[in-house]
PDB file of C-alpha atoms in Angstrom:
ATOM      1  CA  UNK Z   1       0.000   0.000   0.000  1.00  0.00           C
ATOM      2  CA  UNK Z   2       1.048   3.537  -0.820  1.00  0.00           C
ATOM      3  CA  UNK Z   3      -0.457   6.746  -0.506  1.00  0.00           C
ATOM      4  CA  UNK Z   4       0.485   9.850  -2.584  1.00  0.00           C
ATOM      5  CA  UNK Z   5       0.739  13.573  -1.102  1.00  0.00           C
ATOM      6  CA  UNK Z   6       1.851  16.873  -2.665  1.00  0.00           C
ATOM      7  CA  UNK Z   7       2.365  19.763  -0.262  1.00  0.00           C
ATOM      8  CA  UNK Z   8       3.898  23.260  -1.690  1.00  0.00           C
ATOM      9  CA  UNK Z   9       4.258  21.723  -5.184  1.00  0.00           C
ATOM     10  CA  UNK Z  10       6.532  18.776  -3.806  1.00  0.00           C
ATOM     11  CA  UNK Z  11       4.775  15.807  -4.619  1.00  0.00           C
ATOM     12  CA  UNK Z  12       6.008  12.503  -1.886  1.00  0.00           C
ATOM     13  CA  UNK Z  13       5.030   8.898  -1.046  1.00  0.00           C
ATOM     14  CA  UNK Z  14       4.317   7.261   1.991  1.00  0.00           C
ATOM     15  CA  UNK Z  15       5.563   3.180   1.515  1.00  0.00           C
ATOM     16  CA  UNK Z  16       4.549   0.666   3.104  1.00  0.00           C
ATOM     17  CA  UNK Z  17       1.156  -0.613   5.468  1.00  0.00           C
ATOM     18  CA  UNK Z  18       1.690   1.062   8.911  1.00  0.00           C
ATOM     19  CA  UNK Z  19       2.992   4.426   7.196  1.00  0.00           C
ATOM     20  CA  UNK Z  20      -0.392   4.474   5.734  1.00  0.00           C
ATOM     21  CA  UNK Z  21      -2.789   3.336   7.672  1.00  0.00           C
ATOM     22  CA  UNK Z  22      -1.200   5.590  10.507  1.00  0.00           C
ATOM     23  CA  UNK Z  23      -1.757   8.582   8.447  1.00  0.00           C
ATOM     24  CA  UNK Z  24      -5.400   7.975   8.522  1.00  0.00           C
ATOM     25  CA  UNK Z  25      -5.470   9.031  12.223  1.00  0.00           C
ATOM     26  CA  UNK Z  26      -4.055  12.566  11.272  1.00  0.00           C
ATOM     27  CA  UNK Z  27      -6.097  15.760  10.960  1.00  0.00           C
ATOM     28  CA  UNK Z  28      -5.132  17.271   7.710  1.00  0.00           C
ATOM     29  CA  UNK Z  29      -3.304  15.264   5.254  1.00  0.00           C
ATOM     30  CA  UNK Z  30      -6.437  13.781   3.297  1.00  0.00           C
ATOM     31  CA  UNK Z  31      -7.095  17.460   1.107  1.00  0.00           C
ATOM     32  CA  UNK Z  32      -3.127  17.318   0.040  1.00  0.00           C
ATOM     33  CA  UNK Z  33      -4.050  13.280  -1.120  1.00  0.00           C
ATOM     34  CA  UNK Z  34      -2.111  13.620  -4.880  1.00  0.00           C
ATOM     35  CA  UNK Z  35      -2.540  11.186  -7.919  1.00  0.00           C
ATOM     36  CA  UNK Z  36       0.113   9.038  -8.565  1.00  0.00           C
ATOM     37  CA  UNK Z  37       3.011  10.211 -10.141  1.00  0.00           C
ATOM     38  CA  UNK Z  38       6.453  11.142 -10.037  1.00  0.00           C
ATOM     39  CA  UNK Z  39       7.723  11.926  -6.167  1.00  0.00           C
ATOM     40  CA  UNK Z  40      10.746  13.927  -5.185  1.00  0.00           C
ATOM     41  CA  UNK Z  41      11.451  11.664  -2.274  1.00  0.00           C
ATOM     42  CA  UNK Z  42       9.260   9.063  -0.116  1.00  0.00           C
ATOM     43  CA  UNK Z  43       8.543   8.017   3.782  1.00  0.00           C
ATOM     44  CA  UNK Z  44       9.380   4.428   3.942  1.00  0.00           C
ATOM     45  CA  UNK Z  45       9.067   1.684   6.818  1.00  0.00           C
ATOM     46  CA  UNK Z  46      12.133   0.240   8.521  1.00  0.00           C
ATOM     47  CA  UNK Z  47      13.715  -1.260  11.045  1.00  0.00           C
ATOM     48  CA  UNK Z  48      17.422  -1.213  11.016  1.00  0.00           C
ATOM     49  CA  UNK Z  49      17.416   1.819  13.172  1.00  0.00           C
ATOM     50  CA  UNK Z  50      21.016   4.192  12.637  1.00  0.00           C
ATOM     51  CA  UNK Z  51      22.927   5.187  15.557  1.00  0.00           C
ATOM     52  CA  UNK Z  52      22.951   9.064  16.504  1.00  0.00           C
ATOM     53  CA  UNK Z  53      26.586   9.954  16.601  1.00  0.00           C
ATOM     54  CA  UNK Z  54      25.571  13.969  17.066  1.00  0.00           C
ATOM     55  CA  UNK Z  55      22.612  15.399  18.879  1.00  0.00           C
ATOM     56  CA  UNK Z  56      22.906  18.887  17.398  1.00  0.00           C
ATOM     57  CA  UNK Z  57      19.400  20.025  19.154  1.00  0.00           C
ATOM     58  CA  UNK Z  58      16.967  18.856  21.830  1.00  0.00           C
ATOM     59  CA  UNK Z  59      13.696  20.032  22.462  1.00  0.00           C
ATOM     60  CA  UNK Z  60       9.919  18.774  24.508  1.00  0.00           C
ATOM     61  CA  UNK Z  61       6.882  19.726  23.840  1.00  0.00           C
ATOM     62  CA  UNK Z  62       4.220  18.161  26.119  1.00  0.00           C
ATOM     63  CA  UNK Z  63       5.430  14.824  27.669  1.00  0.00           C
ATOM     64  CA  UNK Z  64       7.844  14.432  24.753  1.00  0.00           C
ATOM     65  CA  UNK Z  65      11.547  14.916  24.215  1.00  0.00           C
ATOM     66  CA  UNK Z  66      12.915  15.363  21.165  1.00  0.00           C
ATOM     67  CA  UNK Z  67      16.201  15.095  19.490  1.00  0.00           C
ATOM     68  CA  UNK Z  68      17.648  16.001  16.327  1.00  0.00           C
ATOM     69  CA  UNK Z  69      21.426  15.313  15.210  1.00  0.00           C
ATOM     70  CA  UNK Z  70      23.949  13.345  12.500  1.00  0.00           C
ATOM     71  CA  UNK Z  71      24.143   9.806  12.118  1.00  0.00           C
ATOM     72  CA  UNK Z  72      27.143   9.006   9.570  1.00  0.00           C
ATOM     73  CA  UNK Z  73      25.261   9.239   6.552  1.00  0.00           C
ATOM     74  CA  UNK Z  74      22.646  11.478   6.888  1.00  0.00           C
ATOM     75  CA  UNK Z  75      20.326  13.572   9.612  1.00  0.00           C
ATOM     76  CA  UNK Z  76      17.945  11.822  12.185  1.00  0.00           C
ATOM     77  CA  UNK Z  77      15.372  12.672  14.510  1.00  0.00           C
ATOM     78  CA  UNK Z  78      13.896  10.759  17.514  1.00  0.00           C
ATOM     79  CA  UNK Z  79      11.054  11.046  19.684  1.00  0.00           C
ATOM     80  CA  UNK Z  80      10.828   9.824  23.050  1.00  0.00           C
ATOM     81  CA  UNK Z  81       7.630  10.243  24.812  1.00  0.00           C
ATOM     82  CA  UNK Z  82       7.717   9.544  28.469  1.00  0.00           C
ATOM     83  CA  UNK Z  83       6.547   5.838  29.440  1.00  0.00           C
ATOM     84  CA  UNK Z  84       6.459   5.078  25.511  1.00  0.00           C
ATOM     85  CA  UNK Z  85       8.536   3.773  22.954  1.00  0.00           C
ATOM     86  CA  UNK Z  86      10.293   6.403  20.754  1.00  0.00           C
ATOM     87  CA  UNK Z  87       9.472   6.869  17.003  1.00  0.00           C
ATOM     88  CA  UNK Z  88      13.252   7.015  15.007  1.00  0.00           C
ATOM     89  CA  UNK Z  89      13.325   9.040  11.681  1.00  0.00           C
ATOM     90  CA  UNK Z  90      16.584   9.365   9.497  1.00  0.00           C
ATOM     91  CA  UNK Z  91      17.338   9.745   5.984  1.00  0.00           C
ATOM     92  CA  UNK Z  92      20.709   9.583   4.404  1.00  0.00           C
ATOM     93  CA  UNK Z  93      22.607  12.961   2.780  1.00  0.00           C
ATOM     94  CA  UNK Z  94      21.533  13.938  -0.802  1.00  0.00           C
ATOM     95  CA  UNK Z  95      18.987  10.439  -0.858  1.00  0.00           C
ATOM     96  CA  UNK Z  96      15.224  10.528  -1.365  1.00  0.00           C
ATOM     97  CA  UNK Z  97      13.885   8.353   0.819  1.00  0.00           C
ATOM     98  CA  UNK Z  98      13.399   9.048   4.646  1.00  0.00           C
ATOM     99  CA  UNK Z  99      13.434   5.868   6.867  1.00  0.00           C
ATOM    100  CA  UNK Z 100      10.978   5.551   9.990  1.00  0.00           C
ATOM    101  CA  UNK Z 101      10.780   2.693  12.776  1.00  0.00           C
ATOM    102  CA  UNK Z 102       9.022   2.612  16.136  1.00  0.00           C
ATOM    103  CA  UNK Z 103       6.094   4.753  17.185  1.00  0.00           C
ATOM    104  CA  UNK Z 104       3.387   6.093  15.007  1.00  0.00           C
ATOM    105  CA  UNK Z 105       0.908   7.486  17.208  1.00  0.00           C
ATOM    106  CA  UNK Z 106      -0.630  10.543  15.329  1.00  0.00           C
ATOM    107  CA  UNK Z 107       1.473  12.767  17.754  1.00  0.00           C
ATOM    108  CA  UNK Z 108       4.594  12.222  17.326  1.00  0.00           C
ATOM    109  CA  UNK Z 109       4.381  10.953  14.069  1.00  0.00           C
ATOM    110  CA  UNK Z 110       2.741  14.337  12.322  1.00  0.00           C
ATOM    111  CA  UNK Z 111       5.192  15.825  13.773  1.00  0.00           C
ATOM    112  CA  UNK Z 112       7.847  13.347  11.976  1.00  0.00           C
ATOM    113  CA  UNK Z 113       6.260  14.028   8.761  1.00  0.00           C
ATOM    114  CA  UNK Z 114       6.900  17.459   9.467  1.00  0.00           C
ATOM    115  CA  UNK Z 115      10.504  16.990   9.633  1.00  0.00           C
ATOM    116  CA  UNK Z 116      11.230  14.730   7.292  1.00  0.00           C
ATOM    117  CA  UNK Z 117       9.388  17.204   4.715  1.00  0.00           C
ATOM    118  CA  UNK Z 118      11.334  19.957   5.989  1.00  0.00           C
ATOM    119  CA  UNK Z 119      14.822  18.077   5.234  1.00  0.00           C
ATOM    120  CA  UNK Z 120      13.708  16.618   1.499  1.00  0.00           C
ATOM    121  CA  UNK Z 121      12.168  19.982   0.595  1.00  0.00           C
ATOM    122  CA  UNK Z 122      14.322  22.860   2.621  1.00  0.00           C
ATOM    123  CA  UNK Z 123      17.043  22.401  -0.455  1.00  0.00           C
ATOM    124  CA  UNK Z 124      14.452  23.499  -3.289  1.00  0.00           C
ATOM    125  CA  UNK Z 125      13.595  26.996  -1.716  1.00  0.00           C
ATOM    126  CA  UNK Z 126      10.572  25.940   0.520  1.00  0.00           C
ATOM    127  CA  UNK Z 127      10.210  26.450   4.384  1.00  0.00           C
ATOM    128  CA  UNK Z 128       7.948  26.281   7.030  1.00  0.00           C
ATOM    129  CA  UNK Z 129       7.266  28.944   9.453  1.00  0.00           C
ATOM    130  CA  UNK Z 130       5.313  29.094  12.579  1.00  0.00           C
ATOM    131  CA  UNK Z 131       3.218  31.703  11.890  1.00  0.00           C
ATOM    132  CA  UNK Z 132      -0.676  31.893  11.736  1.00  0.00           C
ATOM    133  CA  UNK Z 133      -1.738  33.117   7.861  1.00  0.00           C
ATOM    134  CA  UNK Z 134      -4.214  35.397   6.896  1.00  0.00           C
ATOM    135  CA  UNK Z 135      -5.619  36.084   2.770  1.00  0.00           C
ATOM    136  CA  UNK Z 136      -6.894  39.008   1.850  1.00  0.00           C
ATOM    137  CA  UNK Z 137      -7.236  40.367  -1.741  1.00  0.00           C
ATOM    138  CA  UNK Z 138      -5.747  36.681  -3.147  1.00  0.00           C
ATOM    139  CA  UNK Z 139      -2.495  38.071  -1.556  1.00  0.00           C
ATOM    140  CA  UNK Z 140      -1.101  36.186   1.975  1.00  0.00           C
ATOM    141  CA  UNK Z 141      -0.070  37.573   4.982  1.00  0.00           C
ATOM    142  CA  UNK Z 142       2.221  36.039   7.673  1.00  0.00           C
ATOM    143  CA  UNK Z 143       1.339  36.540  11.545  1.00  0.00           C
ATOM    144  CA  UNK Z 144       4.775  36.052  13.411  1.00  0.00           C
ATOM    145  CA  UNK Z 145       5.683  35.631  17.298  1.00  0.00           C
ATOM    146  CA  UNK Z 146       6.118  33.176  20.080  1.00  0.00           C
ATOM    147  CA  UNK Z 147       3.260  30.698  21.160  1.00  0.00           C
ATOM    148  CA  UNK Z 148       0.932  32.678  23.401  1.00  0.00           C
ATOM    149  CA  UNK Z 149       1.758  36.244  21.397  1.00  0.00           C
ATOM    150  CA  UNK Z 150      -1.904  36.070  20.186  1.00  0.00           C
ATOM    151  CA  UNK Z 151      -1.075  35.357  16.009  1.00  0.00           C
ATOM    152  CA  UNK Z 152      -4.382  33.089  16.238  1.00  0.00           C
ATOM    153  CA  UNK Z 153      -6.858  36.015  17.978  1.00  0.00           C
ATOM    154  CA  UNK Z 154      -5.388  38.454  15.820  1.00  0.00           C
ATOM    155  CA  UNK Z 155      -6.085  36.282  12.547  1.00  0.00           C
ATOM    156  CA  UNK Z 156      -9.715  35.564  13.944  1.00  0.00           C
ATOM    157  CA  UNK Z 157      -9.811  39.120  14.255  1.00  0.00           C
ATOM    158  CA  UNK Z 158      -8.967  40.458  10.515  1.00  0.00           C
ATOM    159  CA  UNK Z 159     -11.629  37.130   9.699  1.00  0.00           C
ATOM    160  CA  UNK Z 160     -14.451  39.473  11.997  1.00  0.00           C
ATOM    161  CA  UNK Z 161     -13.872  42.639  10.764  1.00  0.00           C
ATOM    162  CA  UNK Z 162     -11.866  42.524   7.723  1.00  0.00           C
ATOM    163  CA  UNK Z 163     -14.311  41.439   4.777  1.00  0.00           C
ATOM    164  CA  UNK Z 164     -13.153  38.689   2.430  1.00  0.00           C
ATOM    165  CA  UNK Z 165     -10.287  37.654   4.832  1.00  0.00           C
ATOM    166  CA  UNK Z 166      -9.618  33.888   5.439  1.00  0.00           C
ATOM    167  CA  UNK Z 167      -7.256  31.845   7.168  1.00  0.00           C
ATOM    168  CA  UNK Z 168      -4.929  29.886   5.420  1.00  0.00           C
ATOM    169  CA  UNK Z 169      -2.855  28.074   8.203  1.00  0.00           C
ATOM    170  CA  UNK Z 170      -3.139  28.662  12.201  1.00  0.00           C
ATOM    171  CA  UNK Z 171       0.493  26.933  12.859  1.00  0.00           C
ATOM    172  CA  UNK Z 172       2.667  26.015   9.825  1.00  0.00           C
ATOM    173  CA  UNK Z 173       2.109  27.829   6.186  1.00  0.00           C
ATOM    174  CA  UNK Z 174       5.259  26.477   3.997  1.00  0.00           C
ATOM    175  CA  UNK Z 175       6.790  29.410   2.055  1.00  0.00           C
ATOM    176  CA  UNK Z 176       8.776  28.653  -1.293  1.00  0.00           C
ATOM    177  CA  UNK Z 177      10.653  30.442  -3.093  1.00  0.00           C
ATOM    178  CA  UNK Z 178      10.205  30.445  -7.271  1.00  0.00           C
ATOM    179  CA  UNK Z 179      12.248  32.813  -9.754  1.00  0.00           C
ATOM    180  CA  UNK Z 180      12.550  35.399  -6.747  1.00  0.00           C
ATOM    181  CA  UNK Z 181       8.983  35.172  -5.972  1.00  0.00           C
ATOM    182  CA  UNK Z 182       7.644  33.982  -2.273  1.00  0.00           C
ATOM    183  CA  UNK Z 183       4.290  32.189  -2.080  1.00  0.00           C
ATOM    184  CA  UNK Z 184       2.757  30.677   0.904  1.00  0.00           C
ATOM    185  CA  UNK Z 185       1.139  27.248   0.658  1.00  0.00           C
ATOM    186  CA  UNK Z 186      -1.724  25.905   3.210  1.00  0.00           C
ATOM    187  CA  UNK Z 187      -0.395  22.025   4.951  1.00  0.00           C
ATOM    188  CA  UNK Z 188      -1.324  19.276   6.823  1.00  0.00           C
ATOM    189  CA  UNK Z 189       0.473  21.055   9.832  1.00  0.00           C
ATOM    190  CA  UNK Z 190      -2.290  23.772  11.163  1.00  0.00           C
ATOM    191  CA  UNK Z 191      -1.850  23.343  15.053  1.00  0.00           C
ATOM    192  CA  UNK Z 192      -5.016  23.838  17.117  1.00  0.00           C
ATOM    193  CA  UNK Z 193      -7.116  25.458  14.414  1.00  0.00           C
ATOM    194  CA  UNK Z 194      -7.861  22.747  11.986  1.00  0.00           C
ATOM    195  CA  UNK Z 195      -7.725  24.959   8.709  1.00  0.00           C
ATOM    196  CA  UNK Z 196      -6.053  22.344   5.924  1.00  0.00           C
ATOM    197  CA  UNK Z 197      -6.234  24.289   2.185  1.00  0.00           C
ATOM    198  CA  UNK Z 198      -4.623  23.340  -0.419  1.00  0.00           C
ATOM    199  CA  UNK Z 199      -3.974  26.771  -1.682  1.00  0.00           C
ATOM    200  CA  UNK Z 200      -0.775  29.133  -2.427  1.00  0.00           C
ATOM    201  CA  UNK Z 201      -0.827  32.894  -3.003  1.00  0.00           C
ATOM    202  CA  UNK Z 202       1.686  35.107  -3.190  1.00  0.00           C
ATOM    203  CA  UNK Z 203       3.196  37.080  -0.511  1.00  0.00           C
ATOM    204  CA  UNK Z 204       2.286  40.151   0.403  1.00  0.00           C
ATOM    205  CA  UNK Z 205       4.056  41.219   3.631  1.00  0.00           C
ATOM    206  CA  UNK Z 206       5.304  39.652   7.213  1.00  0.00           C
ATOM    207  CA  UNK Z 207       3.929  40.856  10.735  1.00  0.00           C
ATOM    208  CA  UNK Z 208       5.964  40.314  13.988  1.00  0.00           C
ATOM    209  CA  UNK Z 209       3.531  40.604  16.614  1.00  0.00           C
ATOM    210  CA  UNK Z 210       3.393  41.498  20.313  1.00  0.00           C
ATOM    211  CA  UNK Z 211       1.119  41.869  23.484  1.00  0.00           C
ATOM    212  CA  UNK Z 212       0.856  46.095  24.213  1.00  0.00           C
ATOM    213  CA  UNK Z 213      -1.870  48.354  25.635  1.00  0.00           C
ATOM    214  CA  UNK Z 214      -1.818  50.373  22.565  1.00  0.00           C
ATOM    215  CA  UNK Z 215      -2.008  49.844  18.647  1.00  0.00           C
ATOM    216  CA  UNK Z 216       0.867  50.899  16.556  1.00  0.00           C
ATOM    217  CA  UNK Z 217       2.234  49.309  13.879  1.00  0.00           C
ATOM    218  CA  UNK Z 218       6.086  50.343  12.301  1.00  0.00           C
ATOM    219  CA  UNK Z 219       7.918  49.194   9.415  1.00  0.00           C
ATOM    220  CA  UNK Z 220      10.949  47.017  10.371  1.00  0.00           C
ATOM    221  CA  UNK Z 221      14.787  47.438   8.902  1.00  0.00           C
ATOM    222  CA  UNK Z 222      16.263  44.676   7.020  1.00  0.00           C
ATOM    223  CA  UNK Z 223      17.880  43.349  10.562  1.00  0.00           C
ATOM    224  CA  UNK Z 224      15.300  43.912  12.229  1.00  0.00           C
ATOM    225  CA  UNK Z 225      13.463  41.504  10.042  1.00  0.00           C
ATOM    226  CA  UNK Z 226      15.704  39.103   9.806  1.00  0.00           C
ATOM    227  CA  UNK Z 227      15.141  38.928  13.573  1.00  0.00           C
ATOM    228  CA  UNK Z 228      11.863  38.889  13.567  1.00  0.00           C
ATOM    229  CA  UNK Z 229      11.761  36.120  11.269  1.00  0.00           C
ATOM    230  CA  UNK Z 230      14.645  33.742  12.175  1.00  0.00           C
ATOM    231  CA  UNK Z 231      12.977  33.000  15.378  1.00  0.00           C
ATOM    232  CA  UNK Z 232      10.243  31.605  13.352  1.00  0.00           C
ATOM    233  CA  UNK Z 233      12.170  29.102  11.305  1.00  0.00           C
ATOM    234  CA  UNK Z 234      12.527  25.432  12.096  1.00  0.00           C
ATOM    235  CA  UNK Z 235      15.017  25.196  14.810  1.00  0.00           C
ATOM    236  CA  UNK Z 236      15.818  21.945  14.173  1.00  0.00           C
ATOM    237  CA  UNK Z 237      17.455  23.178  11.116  1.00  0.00           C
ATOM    238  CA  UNK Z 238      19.826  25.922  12.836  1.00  0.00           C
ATOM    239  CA  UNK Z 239      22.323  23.541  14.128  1.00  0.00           C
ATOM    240  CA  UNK Z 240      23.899  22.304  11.085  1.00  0.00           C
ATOM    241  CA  UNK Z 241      25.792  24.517   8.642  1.00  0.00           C
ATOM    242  CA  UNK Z 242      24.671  22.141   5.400  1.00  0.00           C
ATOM    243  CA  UNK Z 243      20.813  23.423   6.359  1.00  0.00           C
ATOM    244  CA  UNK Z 244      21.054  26.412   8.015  1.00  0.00           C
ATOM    245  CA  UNK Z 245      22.709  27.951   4.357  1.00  0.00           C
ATOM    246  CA  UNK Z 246      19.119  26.700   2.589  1.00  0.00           C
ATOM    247  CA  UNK Z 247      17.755  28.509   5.588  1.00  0.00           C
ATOM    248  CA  UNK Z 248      19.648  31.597   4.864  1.00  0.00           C
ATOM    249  CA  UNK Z 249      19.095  31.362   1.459  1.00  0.00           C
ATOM    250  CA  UNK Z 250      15.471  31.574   1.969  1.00  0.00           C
ATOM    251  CA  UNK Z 251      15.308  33.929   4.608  1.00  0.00           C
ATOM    252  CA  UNK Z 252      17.358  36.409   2.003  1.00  0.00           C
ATOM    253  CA  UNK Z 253      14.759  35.684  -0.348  1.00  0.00           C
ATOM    254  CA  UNK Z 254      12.005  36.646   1.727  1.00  0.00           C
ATOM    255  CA  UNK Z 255      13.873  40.009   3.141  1.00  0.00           C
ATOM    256  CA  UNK Z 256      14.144  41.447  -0.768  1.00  0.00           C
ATOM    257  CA  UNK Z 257      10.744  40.027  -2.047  1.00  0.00           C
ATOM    258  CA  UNK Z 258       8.138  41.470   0.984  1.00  0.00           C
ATOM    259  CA  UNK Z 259       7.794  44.409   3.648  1.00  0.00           C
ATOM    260  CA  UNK Z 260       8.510  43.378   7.226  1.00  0.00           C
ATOM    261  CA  UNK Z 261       6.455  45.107   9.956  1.00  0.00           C
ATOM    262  CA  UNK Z 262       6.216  44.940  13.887  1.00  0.00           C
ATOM    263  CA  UNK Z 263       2.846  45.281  15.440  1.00  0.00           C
ATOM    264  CA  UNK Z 264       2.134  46.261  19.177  1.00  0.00           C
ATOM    265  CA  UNK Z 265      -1.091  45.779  19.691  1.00  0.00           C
ATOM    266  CA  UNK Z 266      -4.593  44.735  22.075  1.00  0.00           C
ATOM    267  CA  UNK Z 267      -6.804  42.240  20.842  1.00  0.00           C
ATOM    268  CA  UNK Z 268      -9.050  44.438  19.068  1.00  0.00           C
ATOM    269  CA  UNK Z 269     -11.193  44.806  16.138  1.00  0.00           C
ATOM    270  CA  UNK Z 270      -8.692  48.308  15.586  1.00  0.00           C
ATOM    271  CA  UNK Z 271      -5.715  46.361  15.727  1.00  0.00           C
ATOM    272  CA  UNK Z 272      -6.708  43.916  13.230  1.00  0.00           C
ATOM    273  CA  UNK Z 273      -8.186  47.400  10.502  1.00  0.00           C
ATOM    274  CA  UNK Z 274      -4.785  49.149  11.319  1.00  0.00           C
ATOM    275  CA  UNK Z 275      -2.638  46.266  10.160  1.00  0.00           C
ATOM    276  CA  UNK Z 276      -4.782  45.663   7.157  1.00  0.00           C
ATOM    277  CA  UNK Z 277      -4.577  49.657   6.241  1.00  0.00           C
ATOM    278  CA  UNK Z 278      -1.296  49.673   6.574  1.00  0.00           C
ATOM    279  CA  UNK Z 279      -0.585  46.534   4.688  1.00  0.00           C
ATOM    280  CA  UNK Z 280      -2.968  47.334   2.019  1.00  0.00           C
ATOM    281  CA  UNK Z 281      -3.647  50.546   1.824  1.00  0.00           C
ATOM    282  CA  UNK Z 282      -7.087  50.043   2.605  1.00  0.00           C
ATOM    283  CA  UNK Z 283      -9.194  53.007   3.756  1.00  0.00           C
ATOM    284  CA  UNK Z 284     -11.349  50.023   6.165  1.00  0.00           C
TER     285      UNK Z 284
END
């Protein structure tokens, strides 16, 4: 059994019985189902599990560590939830396919997906950032900040008050880069807010949020974009010097193609019709 997916224009297989059938159990993934065809690379069962020579980066996130490092032939990631066995993922330098053993509960393994796209896909100009995404006027707009800034109540509020606006992606939109042009793809990876599209639109501008008792909203410098952004890229991928050049490459891309801006703002309706002004030129 296989099953076909194309996310951001890169088309991939997942091989194999338990790859698919576990995939059934995750939110999101059935609108980016693809017809068969040819894949750039493919998720495929195994059991011959590498050995992690260098952990590069460790992380949690609920009950879950996490870590990411070299093996001698490629990257790998594992996840070890606590009490559970660990799901391994690992693919080997300049290959196509991306091995996986061990656990597939929808947890940990949409969140292997995730990574495993990330490394087959971060070489042809595409990227995901945590960011929530708003569409207005078939353009896209990126929401940036730490979890808990507010990026999904200020999306809900352009949705409200801004006419025609629509959400994209609450948690992961998956920018690529094409001839020197930036569009933002919907995913399978949307965090809390289940919003799966398969959509893309092009770029229009990139919002670093933050919690004030005011409104105000200020055009950011080149560095202070690139700081705005960076925190916002997979960190998984800032370790190693091979990646973290795609990453750079990218993040150039996006600093020439789009206006960077940092809003301090309330939850408001007026928060939400000052960005969208400003952005657009809107007289809302």
């Amino acid at each position: 059994m296989n099953r076909t997916y194309q996310v951001a224009g890169h088309r991939f297989m997942l091989w194999g019985d338990k790859l698919c059938k576990a995939v059934e159990g995750i939110a999101g993934f059935r609108p980016f189902e693809s017809q068969d065809g040819e894949v750039l690379f493919a998720f495929m069962e195994d059991t011959a599990v590498p050995v992690m020579g260098n952990v590069e980066y460790t992380f949690g996130y609920e009950d879950v560590r996490g870590f990411f490092g070299r093996t001698v032939k490629g990257f790998m990631l594992k996840l070890e939830p606590s009490g559970g066995d660990a799901l391994y993922l690992w693919c080997t330098d300049g290959g196509n396919e991306v091995r996986i053993c061990g656990n597939l509960s929808a947890r940990l393994y949409r969140f292997a997906l995730w990574v495993g796209y990330g490394l087959m896909t971060l070489p042809y100009g595409t990227i995901a950032v945590h960011s929530s995404c708003i569409v207005y006027r078939d353009r896209a707009v990126l929401f940036l900040g730490e979890s808990g800034t507010g990026k999904s109540t200020h999306t809900r509020l352009w949705r409200e008050h801004v006419e025609g606006a629509f959400l994209l992606n609450d948690d992961s939109p998956v920018l690529r880069v094409e001839d020197d042009v930036v569009r933002v793809y919907g995913s399978p990876w949307s965090g809390k807010t289940p919003c799966y599209r398969q959509e893309c639109y092009k770029l229009e501008a990139c919002v670093r949020l933050s919690q004030a008792p005011y409104n105000r909203i200020t055009r950011l410098s080149v560095l202070q974009a690139y700081g705005a952004v960076h925190p916002s890229c997979p960190p998984e991928f800032a370790y190693d010097n091979g990646l973290y050049d795609h990453v750079s490459r990218c993040v150039d891309k996006l600093l020439q193609a789009v206006p960077f801006y940092h809003l301090a703002c309330l939850p408001d309706r007026e928060a939400a019709r000052l960005a969208c002004r400003t952005i657009f030129k809107d007289t809302i």
